[in-house]
Amino acid sequence: MWKKYVSLCVSVIFTCLNVCAQSAWMEWEEQIGEEADLSSWEEQYENLSELAEHPFNINMVTKEELEQLPFLSDKMVENILYYVYKYGPLVSLNELWGVEGMDKQTQMFLKDFIYVGNSVEKQAFSWKNLWKYNKQEVWMRTDIPLNEKAGYADIPLGEEEKFASKRYYGDPYYLNLRYKFQFQQKVYVSLVVEKDAGEPFFNLYNRKGFDFYNASVQLNDFGKLHTLVLGNYKASFGYGLVMNMGFSMGKYTSFYALNRTGKGLSKYTSMNEANYLQGAGASWKWKNRWLLTGFVSFRNQDATVDNKCITTLKTDGYHRLKKDMEKKNTVFNTLVGSNLTYDGKYFEGGFTAVYNVFNKVLNPAERLYNRYYPRGRYFYNVGVNYKWYRGKFVFSGETAVDKQGKIATLNQLTYSPVVNTSLIVINRYYDKKYQSLYANGFGENSRIQNETGLFIGLETSLLSRIKLLCYGDFFYFPWYRYLVDKKKTIGMEGVFQVSYSPSNSLDMLIKYSYKNKAKNYQDTEESKLVLPNIRQRLHYQLTYSPLSVLRWKTVVEYVRSEVWKREASNGWALGSSVKVDIPRLSLRTSLSGIWFHTQDYTSRVYMYEQGLLYAFSMMSLYGRGERWAWTMDYNWKKRLTFQVKWGWTHYRDRSTISSGAEEIQGSNKYDLQFQIRLKW
């Protein structure tokens, strides 16, 4: 009875008072993100969260800083810098309306990453200034379990070996700590430690405490030294065909970001336990146009080892079960790489070479689909990236070759008749035998391999209050793929999205996506077919903000998944949020609810949910039920921030949730998170 009463009260609140304190750029994440790319979006979310927490002074911002914002086109970056140079210093962010091509949505997103400050010279580096003008932060997050999962049940005496793969070694609490030291844009020092739920803490197989330690140092612009990184770091060059450890430049990003090359060396502050290098790297400037980079890495990696051969590389970062501990730090990887970049007025180019070697032979158990996956002890790749500007046209791309001489190439042509309109055509050819362990770029596959495709897209905001994004992608796979027992399969994807802002307080968005991709289908016990698998998604979003501290948002989503001329599965979701910002009390609070009804997992729905700072929250829901979440932020004198999030998912179609060690008895799942941050 009380559940019905709570649901009724919340529904009434949604109808009468829907309010929000969410940053505008988070709306951009919701609009652009897709479920197919969630792991990559987590890192992008963390990067943008950090930039929003440490905004740039618009009167002193640089080209390199603005290029970190993926919703800004190259031309818009140029126009902003020109406007500040000609009419600066700015005294109000509303002056951005004077920038050529500026539209409401771009200005709204941009405001979260900039502020108006005095145009003064930065403090010169000295040890005295380093300690006097630095900024430091420390914060802690913990997740407290409110359900008992099967993996934490007691093990019967004498049956430890029997339950070794079913019981976690550690307690059910998640814990992470972060520390950050920063001096202007020149010096960064960070330390991140993490323990996942289920991992031992100062006992058993982990007597060093936390499961993951991440230390990183970055120095910028010390004379000819452009960048120096020590400890854990990332390296990204060109368009990702050789080396890209940053945000994937996939189809789901803004078209404006597709022309951006990797940003070279950078510190690593993420909780991801796989996607980083460990060692040192440096970049040197030469004659203002040239940049020479060298980097080395020495690190242990998790892997399944059988008969002194690596059969799989483990990348999830979990060390909770006996089988996880047996795979921890079982192989060692050494990597050496270099890059030479030229940055001219009408041409940009780069040359990248990467060599890495394992202490054991990489040899996955052979299947049809993985016959051409990377195998051996050592690998090397060489790539050349290029970018020409010619009036309103930009031609860019990268061509790479591996140790076998196999080629991967990506080429794109962008036409921008005006500053806020881009028409883009991208052609890609990734040989089925091309191998690169650190490639991560544009494509339909998760690997830069076994794919040919043509992408055509349009993004425009010719009318200041209407923005249109649409594209079609046509792809071909010459070899077998996972769950596709057939060669030479084809597919296509199309997206049409319109956002409309009739006033400063009202925003609407509608998005339709269609994907047709081959997949195995079990017709009978003896018969297996490869048929087109079609997934359609319709998403509508309405946001209303009568006051700067109030926002109402309602989301409706429909998903249809079907096998060609076979059965279809449908899914629906309706979500709304209540959020309020009370500046006088330094308080923010939010309440959100989602109702979902899907026929099975194939018609699952994905809904964004307000989370803690740096914590990306995209819910995957299937079956029948509701999801409620409440958050609160308290900021004391802009120094101490306390955050809490409580969530409740109620299923109407099951008596157990999940399976294996994660199984929960009952139809309710609860989660509770706390985070505290201190700045000085």
XYZ file of C-alpha atoms in Angstrom:
680
model
C 0.000 0.000 0.000
C 2.772 2.424 0.909
C 4.439 1.833 -2.494
C 1.258 2.951 -4.274
C 1.076 6.001 -2.011
C 4.688 6.975 -2.741
C 4.175 6.487 -6.483
C 1.020 8.628 -6.415
C 2.732 11.428 -4.468
C 5.732 11.455 -6.778
C 3.478 11.538 -9.846
C 1.602 14.524 -8.421
C 4.889 16.285 -7.715
C 6.051 15.624 -11.296
C 2.852 17.152 -12.628
C 2.934 20.224 -10.388
C 6.608 21.024 -9.903
C 9.357 19.603 -12.104
C 12.603 21.366 -11.435
C 16.249 20.882 -12.318
C 19.799 21.930 -11.532
C 21.506 19.846 -14.182
C 24.318 21.408 -16.162
C 23.445 22.191 -19.776
C 26.310 20.124 -21.215
C 24.780 17.005 -19.650
C 21.851 17.572 -22.002
C 24.352 17.379 -24.871
C 25.563 14.028 -23.531
C 21.984 12.741 -23.542
C 21.316 13.990 -27.059
C 24.485 12.624 -28.668
C 25.131 9.457 -26.650
C 23.970 6.032 -27.805
C 23.776 2.740 -25.966
C 26.267 1.136 -28.345
C 29.086 3.289 -27.040
C 28.514 3.420 -23.265
C 32.026 2.494 -22.107
C 33.533 5.286 -24.181
C 30.941 7.789 -22.972
C 31.868 7.142 -19.346
C 35.356 8.489 -19.972
C 34.046 11.403 -22.036
C 31.618 12.255 -19.225
C 34.458 12.268 -16.716
C 36.603 14.516 -18.928
C 33.797 17.021 -19.456
C 32.937 16.944 -15.740
C 36.506 17.936 -14.923
C 36.468 20.770 -17.481
C 33.148 22.042 -16.106
C 34.552 21.978 -12.579
C 37.592 23.996 -13.718
C 36.236 26.385 -16.395
C 38.384 28.564 -18.658
C 38.628 32.346 -18.418
C 37.032 33.451 -21.699
C 39.356 36.465 -21.868
C 42.447 34.229 -21.718
C 41.221 31.009 -23.320
C 43.401 29.352 -25.965
C 42.627 27.408 -29.121
C 43.844 24.161 -27.533
C 41.496 24.634 -24.570
C 38.404 25.332 -26.689
C 39.191 22.345 -28.910
C 38.625 20.104 -25.889
C 34.897 20.887 -26.182
C 33.498 18.456 -28.787
C 30.365 20.509 -29.568
C 32.436 23.412 -30.985
C 33.406 23.350 -34.653
C 36.864 24.477 -35.780
C 35.276 27.569 -37.323
C 33.379 28.377 -34.121
C 36.606 28.107 -32.107
C 38.255 30.513 -34.544
C 35.303 32.932 -34.365
C 35.254 32.959 -30.555
C 38.977 33.709 -30.360
C 38.649 36.436 -33.010
C 35.719 38.053 -31.186
C 37.560 38.111 -27.848
C 40.671 39.511 -29.560
C 38.731 42.265 -31.347
C 36.159 43.255 -28.721
C 37.661 41.947 -25.477
C 37.967 41.829 -22.653
C 34.404 40.577 -22.276
C 32.412 41.667 -19.233
C 29.458 39.285 -19.661
C 28.911 35.875 -21.220
C 25.871 37.324 -22.990
C 28.339 39.056 -25.307
C 28.893 35.661 -26.925
C 25.751 36.354 -28.965
C 27.963 38.668 -30.997
C 30.137 35.752 -32.168
C 29.415 34.902 -35.801
C 27.347 31.728 -36.060
C 26.556 31.471 -32.327
C 23.223 29.749 -31.629
C 21.250 29.298 -28.407
C 22.181 25.683 -27.819
C 25.923 26.190 -28.348
C 25.947 29.218 -26.051
C 24.038 27.266 -23.405
C 26.521 24.381 -23.516
C 29.534 26.714 -23.622
C 28.524 28.631 -20.487
C 29.282 25.593 -18.332
C 32.957 25.612 -19.354
C 33.904 29.304 -19.293
C 33.679 32.315 -17.012
C 34.425 36.028 -17.321
C 37.645 36.985 -15.554
C 40.233 39.711 -15.778
C 42.630 39.562 -18.703
C 45.811 39.477 -16.657
C 49.111 37.750 -17.205
C 49.448 34.392 -15.557
C 51.795 34.002 -12.633
C 55.247 32.928 -13.789
C 56.320 29.526 -12.573
C 58.453 29.509 -9.446
C 58.474 27.323 -6.383
C 57.051 30.208 -4.384
C 54.155 30.754 -6.813
C 53.615 27.008 -7.094
C 52.819 26.738 -3.388
C 51.042 30.094 -3.154
C 48.661 29.974 -6.144
C 47.886 26.269 -6.460
C 44.456 24.649 -6.223
C 43.951 21.347 -4.459
C 41.053 18.934 -4.102
C 40.434 15.697 -2.292
C 37.258 13.658 -2.442
C 35.904 10.289 -1.429
C 33.008 8.217 -2.757
C 31.451 5.098 -1.318
C 28.568 2.893 -2.462
C 26.667 1.130 0.309
C 24.755 -2.059 -0.568
C 21.128 -2.289 0.526
C 20.516 -5.743 -0.964
C 22.268 -9.007 -0.197
C 23.753 -10.573 -3.316
C 24.492 -14.266 -3.697
C 28.216 -13.589 -4.000
C 28.410 -12.404 -0.378
C 26.630 -15.350 1.238
C 28.553 -17.470 3.742
C 30.521 -20.403 2.362
C 29.670 -23.762 3.977
C 32.539 -25.120 6.043
C 34.784 -27.390 4.017
C 33.289 -26.371 0.663
C 35.532 -23.388 -0.072
C 36.819 -24.887 -3.322
C 33.323 -25.700 -4.575
C 32.143 -22.103 -4.119
C 35.390 -20.438 -5.272
C 33.798 -19.174 -8.493
C 30.531 -18.178 -6.817
C 31.635 -16.184 -3.759
C 33.432 -12.858 -3.648
C 36.588 -12.504 -1.569
C 35.774 -9.035 -0.263
C 33.020 -6.979 1.324
C 30.150 -5.464 -0.722
C 31.281 -1.828 -0.363
C 32.654 0.269 -3.226
C 35.242 2.916 -2.297
C 37.404 5.392 -4.184
C 39.588 8.330 -3.178
C 40.947 11.100 -5.394
C 43.493 13.847 -4.841
C 44.330 16.603 -7.311
C 46.946 19.381 -7.268
C 46.919 22.056 -9.982
C 48.912 25.206 -10.716
C 47.227 27.185 -13.488
C 47.378 25.091 -16.689
C 51.047 24.198 -16.148
C 51.272 21.623 -13.348
C 48.931 18.728 -12.562
C 49.422 16.014 -9.952
C 46.742 13.419 -9.251
C 46.318 10.257 -7.219
C 43.342 7.926 -7.627
C 42.702 4.735 -5.646
C 39.744 2.384 -5.947
C 38.240 -0.766 -4.496
C 35.326 -2.348 -6.345
C 32.521 -4.056 -4.466
C 33.533 -7.633 -3.715
C 37.282 -7.016 -3.784
C 39.312 -7.761 -0.637
C 40.608 -4.771 1.330
C 43.838 -5.157 3.344
C 43.355 -8.925 3.548
C 43.614 -12.203 1.649
C 45.031 -11.613 -1.833
C 45.144 -7.840 -1.472
C 47.138 -6.793 1.558
C 48.202 -3.504 -0.055
C 44.712 -2.052 0.505
C 43.025 -0.733 -2.597
C 42.862 -2.860 -5.706
C 43.805 -0.047 -8.112
C 46.347 2.765 -7.653
C 46.679 5.485 -10.279
C 49.284 8.264 -9.942
C 49.849 10.841 -12.664
C 51.969 13.981 -13.169
C 51.701 16.398 -16.098
C 53.743 19.536 -16.850
C 52.808 21.927 -19.679
C 54.645 24.718 -21.520
C 58.030 24.946 -19.840
C 60.047 26.622 -22.567
C 60.493 24.196 -25.460
C 58.952 21.435 -23.375
C 55.326 21.299 -24.474
C 54.199 18.371 -22.294
C 55.770 15.960 -19.824
C 53.800 13.078 -18.317
C 54.946 10.667 -15.622
C 53.197 7.691 -14.055
C 49.925 6.666 -15.659
C 49.009 8.582 -18.798
C 47.133 8.476 -22.118
C 48.402 8.861 -25.672
C 46.208 9.717 -28.670
C 47.370 10.712 -32.149
C 45.808 11.207 -35.548
C 42.360 9.714 -36.035
C 42.955 6.659 -33.885
C 44.088 4.035 -36.402
C 47.397 3.514 -34.586
C 47.011 4.937 -31.089
C 43.956 6.379 -29.377
C 43.407 6.015 -25.639
C 41.055 8.965 -25.394
C 37.410 9.372 -26.256
C 36.426 7.271 -29.254
C 35.751 9.438 -32.299
C 32.801 7.266 -33.257
C 29.568 7.957 -35.086
C 27.800 9.053 -31.928
C 29.907 12.115 -31.276
C 29.210 15.549 -32.718
C 30.266 15.896 -36.362
C 32.353 18.879 -35.305
C 34.604 16.564 -33.287
C 35.181 14.158 -36.167
C 37.769 16.503 -37.693
C 39.742 16.664 -34.438
C 42.910 14.667 -34.109
C 44.130 13.098 -30.876
C 45.515 15.547 -28.350
C 48.812 13.735 -27.763
C 49.993 12.996 -24.237
C 47.802 13.710 -21.228
C 47.429 12.716 -17.599
C 45.275 9.737 -16.672
C 42.758 10.281 -13.868
C 40.103 7.680 -14.695
C 39.037 4.616 -12.698
C 39.303 2.422 -15.808
C 41.940 -0.190 -14.958
C 42.890 -1.110 -18.520
C 42.994 1.852 -20.894
C 46.258 3.577 -19.937
C 50.034 3.527 -20.275
C 52.515 3.502 -17.398
C 55.885 5.167 -17.666
C 56.857 8.529 -19.141
C 56.377 10.667 -22.220
C 57.430 14.107 -23.443
C 56.666 16.508 -26.306
C 59.027 19.219 -27.558
C 58.096 22.286 -29.607
C 60.281 23.305 -32.517
C 59.867 26.561 -34.452
C 56.240 26.905 -33.243
C 54.963 24.609 -36.019
C 56.539 21.280 -35.138
C 55.921 19.016 -32.177
C 58.037 15.918 -31.487
C 56.728 13.339 -29.006
C 58.286 10.242 -27.484
C 56.829 7.894 -24.876
C 57.512 4.563 -23.165
C 55.368 2.268 -21.055
C 56.058 -0.713 -18.801
C 53.049 -2.311 -17.137
C 51.505 -5.542 -15.953
C 48.181 -6.557 -17.451
C 45.451 -9.029 -16.549
C 45.067 -12.000 -18.857
C 44.052 -15.624 -19.121
C 47.236 -17.652 -19.620
C 47.126 -21.234 -20.849
C 50.314 -23.207 -21.466
C 52.404 -19.987 -21.473
C 50.138 -18.391 -24.090
C 47.776 -15.462 -23.614
C 44.307 -16.591 -24.668
C 42.406 -13.441 -23.604
C 43.306 -10.022 -22.229
C 41.103 -9.170 -19.235
C 39.987 -5.518 -19.211
C 37.051 -5.245 -16.774
C 39.287 -4.460 -13.769
C 37.407 -6.739 -11.346
C 39.336 -8.926 -8.891
C 36.528 -10.382 -6.787
C 36.536 -14.104 -7.484
C 39.263 -16.737 -7.414
C 39.348 -16.856 -11.233
C 39.843 -13.059 -11.288
C 42.826 -13.260 -8.956
C 44.373 -16.022 -11.076
C 44.370 -13.630 -14.068
C 45.697 -10.568 -12.232
C 49.014 -9.147 -13.536
C 49.880 -12.358 -15.363
C 51.524 -10.694 -18.389
C 53.903 -7.797 -18.909
C 53.744 -5.339 -21.797
C 56.467 -2.968 -22.991
C 55.566 -0.180 -25.410
C 57.622 2.478 -27.194
C 56.122 5.125 -29.449
C 56.777 8.443 -31.146
C 54.920 11.107 -33.082
C 55.924 14.069 -35.215
C 53.243 16.698 -35.855
C 53.213 19.760 -38.105
C 50.608 22.465 -37.474
C 50.421 24.898 -40.380
C 47.898 27.514 -41.419
C 46.352 25.460 -44.231
C 47.781 22.020 -43.531
C 48.216 19.795 -40.491
C 49.998 16.467 -40.573
C 51.470 13.842 -38.336
C 53.510 10.645 -38.344
C 53.002 8.049 -35.593
C 54.928 4.853 -34.858
C 54.189 2.437 -32.003
C 55.976 -0.792 -31.049
C 54.875 -3.040 -28.192
C 55.838 -6.498 -26.995
C 54.437 -9.002 -24.467
C 56.486 -11.361 -22.329
C 54.217 -14.201 -23.503
C 52.688 -15.100 -26.854
C 49.223 -13.714 -27.535
C 47.298 -16.628 -29.036
C 43.488 -16.609 -28.595
C 41.654 -19.905 -29.026
C 40.900 -19.869 -32.738
C 37.368 -19.435 -33.972
C 36.177 -18.422 -37.424
C 35.408 -14.865 -36.324
C 38.767 -14.272 -34.565
C 41.109 -15.910 -37.080
C 42.753 -12.559 -37.872
C 42.797 -11.117 -34.359
C 46.249 -9.997 -33.123
C 48.555 -12.943 -32.469
C 52.215 -13.127 -31.490
C 54.544 -11.447 -28.999
C 55.369 -8.175 -30.697
C 53.351 -5.708 -32.740
C 54.093 -2.437 -34.460
C 52.062 0.085 -36.410
C 52.932 3.168 -38.432
C 50.438 5.806 -39.493
C 50.271 9.143 -41.285
C 47.454 11.609 -40.589
C 46.677 14.704 -42.648
C 44.308 17.658 -42.777
C 43.971 20.284 -45.529
C 41.932 23.482 -45.342
C 40.687 24.886 -48.632
C 38.101 27.629 -48.306
C 34.922 26.033 -46.988
C 36.280 22.512 -47.483
C 38.352 20.385 -45.117
C 39.908 17.108 -46.236
C 41.358 14.950 -43.480
C 42.203 11.389 -42.636
C 44.772 8.810 -41.627
C 46.393 5.806 -43.275
C 48.107 3.151 -41.163
C 49.971 -0.096 -41.759
C 50.766 -2.980 -39.393
C 53.709 -5.411 -39.210
C 52.151 -7.617 -41.913
C 51.764 -4.707 -44.303
C 47.971 -4.683 -43.930
C 46.302 -1.292 -44.284
C 43.647 0.706 -42.475
C 42.628 4.059 -43.920
C 40.031 6.663 -43.009
C 39.321 9.716 -45.165
C 36.723 12.419 -44.749
C 35.590 15.528 -46.595
C 33.745 18.293 -44.746
C 31.954 21.176 -46.414
C 30.823 24.131 -44.271
C 28.974 26.752 -46.347
C 28.388 28.738 -43.132
C 29.887 28.498 -39.669
C 27.030 26.495 -38.114
C 26.454 23.996 -40.929
C 28.567 20.963 -41.811
C 28.091 18.325 -44.492
C 30.464 15.415 -43.990
C 31.371 12.336 -46.033
C 33.603 9.647 -44.497
C 35.034 6.621 -46.248
C 36.827 3.899 -44.305
C 38.620 0.713 -45.258
C 40.006 -1.513 -42.514
C 41.593 -4.698 -43.876
C 40.271 -7.872 -42.266
C 43.854 -8.756 -41.276
C 44.873 -5.323 -39.923
C 46.082 -5.566 -36.320
C 46.531 -2.808 -33.754
C 46.120 -3.283 -30.019
C 45.656 0.427 -29.276
C 43.582 1.573 -32.266
C 40.209 3.112 -31.453
C 38.452 5.175 -34.073
C 35.471 5.723 -36.294
C 33.521 2.639 -37.292
C 30.771 0.133 -36.603
C 33.005 -2.598 -35.177
C 34.675 -2.340 -31.803
C 37.968 -3.187 -33.565
C 39.702 -1.309 -36.375
C 39.548 -4.385 -38.577
C 37.327 -6.212 -41.082
C 35.201 -3.238 -42.179
C 34.478 -1.007 -45.155
C 31.974 1.799 -44.942
C 30.566 5.070 -46.232
C 29.124 7.675 -43.869
C 27.178 10.772 -44.986
C 25.943 13.312 -42.460
C 24.533 16.803 -42.041
C 24.571 18.980 -38.925
C 23.127 22.484 -39.052
C 21.645 25.252 -36.928
C 20.902 27.759 -39.686
C 17.918 28.891 -37.635
C 19.222 29.988 -34.236
C 16.553 28.017 -32.340
C 16.434 24.868 -34.479
C 19.248 22.342 -34.784
C 19.210 19.398 -37.179
C 21.465 16.351 -37.199
C 21.035 13.453 -39.591
C 23.289 10.790 -41.068
C 23.342 7.513 -42.900
C 26.082 4.920 -42.530
C 26.492 1.944 -44.864
C 28.954 -0.788 -43.877
C 30.293 -4.090 -45.195
C 32.129 -6.860 -43.328
C 34.202 -9.186 -45.575
C 34.918 -11.768 -42.842
C 32.972 -13.566 -40.115
C 32.155 -11.660 -36.929
C 31.190 -12.612 -33.392
C 27.678 -14.163 -33.529
C 27.665 -13.827 -37.322
C 28.589 -17.134 -38.989
C 28.694 -15.728 -42.489
C 31.162 -13.811 -44.628
C 30.401 -10.706 -46.669
C 27.537 -9.272 -44.630
C 26.214 -5.730 -44.976
C 24.320 -3.288 -42.800
C 23.191 0.285 -42.463
C 22.320 2.823 -39.807
C 20.361 6.054 -40.032
C 19.678 8.833 -37.524
C 17.434 11.883 -37.721
C 17.433 14.357 -34.811
C 15.825 17.780 -34.412
C 16.095 20.044 -31.383
C 13.870 23.105 -31.100
C 14.081 25.966 -28.586
C 11.068 28.262 -29.134
C 12.054 30.330 -26.085
C 14.841 30.587 -23.537
C 12.807 28.466 -21.129
C 11.562 25.699 -23.426
C 13.500 23.016 -25.309
C 12.286 20.024 -27.281
C 14.121 17.198 -28.977
C 13.010 14.290 -31.114
C 15.346 11.585 -32.369
C 14.749 8.547 -34.557
C 17.408 5.909 -35.213
C 17.370 2.790 -37.374
C 19.985 0.049 -37.554
C 19.985 -3.046 -39.749
C 22.815 -5.469 -39.043
C 23.256 -9.203 -39.689
C 23.207 -11.627 -36.760
C 22.846 -15.358 -36.106
C 19.286 -16.615 -35.671
C 18.409 -20.072 -34.339
C 15.425 -21.125 -36.451
C 15.225 -24.668 -35.065
C 17.508 -26.818 -32.926
C 19.251 -28.030 -36.075
C 18.970 -24.909 -38.231
C 20.923 -21.689 -37.739
C 20.445 -18.728 -40.087
C 22.131 -15.352 -40.499
C 19.398 -12.727 -40.862
C 19.098 -8.933 -40.678
C 18.570 -7.780 -37.103
C 16.668 -4.483 -37.086
C 16.556 -2.096 -34.135
C 14.533 1.112 -34.215
C 14.469 3.772 -31.518
C 12.249 6.843 -31.106
C 13.173 9.338 -28.390
C 11.279 12.505 -27.396
C 12.402 14.962 -24.743
C 10.738 18.113 -23.381
C 12.473 20.527 -20.999
C 10.834 23.581 -19.440
C 12.657 26.122 -17.224
C 10.380 28.965 -16.083
C 13.149 30.169 -13.732
C 16.903 29.708 -13.743
C 16.636 27.374 -10.736
C 13.690 25.359 -12.021
C 13.492 22.805 -14.775
C 10.941 20.247 -15.839
C 12.029 17.398 -18.052
C 9.996 14.541 -19.464
C 11.365 11.797 -21.712
C 9.452 9.245 -23.787
C 11.236 6.363 -25.513
C 10.084 3.557 -27.787
C 12.284 0.683 -29.017
C 11.427 -2.020 -31.536
C 13.812 -4.905 -32.157
C 13.093 -7.590 -34.733
C 14.657 -10.273 -36.863
C 13.765 -9.896 -40.531
C 10.333 -11.442 -41.234
C 10.400 -13.067 -37.797
C 9.191 -12.076 -34.344
C 9.440 -8.489 -33.041
C 10.012 -7.184 -29.514
C 8.777 -3.786 -28.313
C 9.818 -1.619 -25.403
C 8.476 1.592 -23.873
C 9.772 3.971 -21.228
C 8.439 7.189 -19.719
C 10.653 9.270 -17.460
C 10.368 12.563 -15.629
C 12.538 14.479 -13.167
C 12.132 16.870 -10.274
C 15.194 18.991 -9.578
C 15.726 22.227 -7.675
C 18.601 24.608 -6.984
C 18.366 26.676 -3.772
C 21.361 29.087 -3.874
C 20.506 30.672 -0.529
C 20.970 27.321 1.190
C 23.786 26.164 -1.142
C 21.601 23.151 -1.817
C 20.629 21.170 -4.904
C 18.260 18.244 -4.898
C 16.619 16.093 -7.538
C 14.036 13.370 -7.850
C 13.523 11.295 -10.987
C 11.297 8.425 -12.007
C 11.134 6.027 -14.954
C 8.372 3.605 -15.918
C 9.456 0.891 -18.359
C 7.783 -2.001 -20.137
C 9.754 -4.138 -22.600
C 8.958 -7.582 -23.954
C 12.495 -8.895 -23.462
C 16.158 -7.891 -23.311
C 16.420 -7.176 -27.050
C 13.969 -4.261 -26.689
C 15.700 -2.852 -23.610
C 15.708 0.916 -23.094
C 18.541 3.204 -21.997
C 17.770 6.269 -19.895
C 20.190 8.873 -18.554
C 19.989 9.519 -14.816
C 21.439 12.312 -12.678
C 24.452 10.970 -10.791
C 27.268 12.063 -8.522
C 30.097 14.245 -9.774
C 32.333 12.308 -12.223
C 29.949 9.317 -12.051
C 28.275 8.588 -15.398
C 24.815 7.060 -14.951
C 23.006 5.509 -17.929
C 20.385 2.972 -16.883
C 19.769 -0.171 -18.940
C 16.234 -1.398 -18.210
C 14.195 -4.315 -19.506
C 11.115 -6.202 -18.374
C 8.366 -4.365 -16.487
C 8.859 -1.999 -13.596
C 9.802 1.418 -12.281
C 13.015 3.152 -11.338
C 13.208 6.035 -8.829
C 16.276 8.062 -7.855
C 16.909 10.958 -5.468
C 20.074 13.073 -5.233
C 21.176 15.945 -3.033
C 24.222 18.250 -3.235
C 25.246 20.589 -0.436
C 28.056 23.081 -1.109
C 29.488 24.868 1.934
C 31.328 28.094 1.056
C 32.411 26.555 -2.280
C 34.966 24.488 -0.393
C 33.157 21.494 1.021
C 30.674 19.556 -1.102
C 28.555 16.676 0.129
C 26.534 14.520 -2.290
C 24.164 11.625 -1.779
C 22.193 9.479 -4.216
C 19.547 6.885 -3.438
C 17.957 4.644 -6.059
C 15.199 2.051 -6.119
C 14.304 -0.258 -9.003
C 11.099 -2.280 -8.696
C 10.394 -5.106 -11.151
C 6.872 -6.408 -11.748
C 7.835 -9.468 -13.775
C 10.390 -11.344 -11.681
C 11.135 -12.650 -8.208
C 14.930 -12.654 -8.616
C 17.181 -9.979 -10.101
C 20.346 -10.764 -12.091
C 22.112 -14.121 -11.824
C 25.219 -15.855 -10.539
C 27.131 -14.044 -7.815
C 25.130 -10.849 -8.508
C 21.753 -12.513 -7.920
C 19.317 -10.724 -5.598
C 16.304 -12.495 -4.142
C 13.142 -10.440 -4.579
C 11.805 -7.871 -7.022
C 13.402 -4.738 -5.526
C 16.910 -3.407 -5.956
C 18.241 -0.484 -3.912
C 21.453 1.527 -4.212
C 22.954 4.233 -2.005
C 25.988 6.413 -2.798
C 27.828 9.122 -0.858
C 30.532 11.517 -2.006
C 32.372 14.294 -0.206
C 34.852 16.779 -1.676
C 37.129 19.373 -0.105
C 38.726 22.197 -2.146
C 41.363 24.677 -1.047
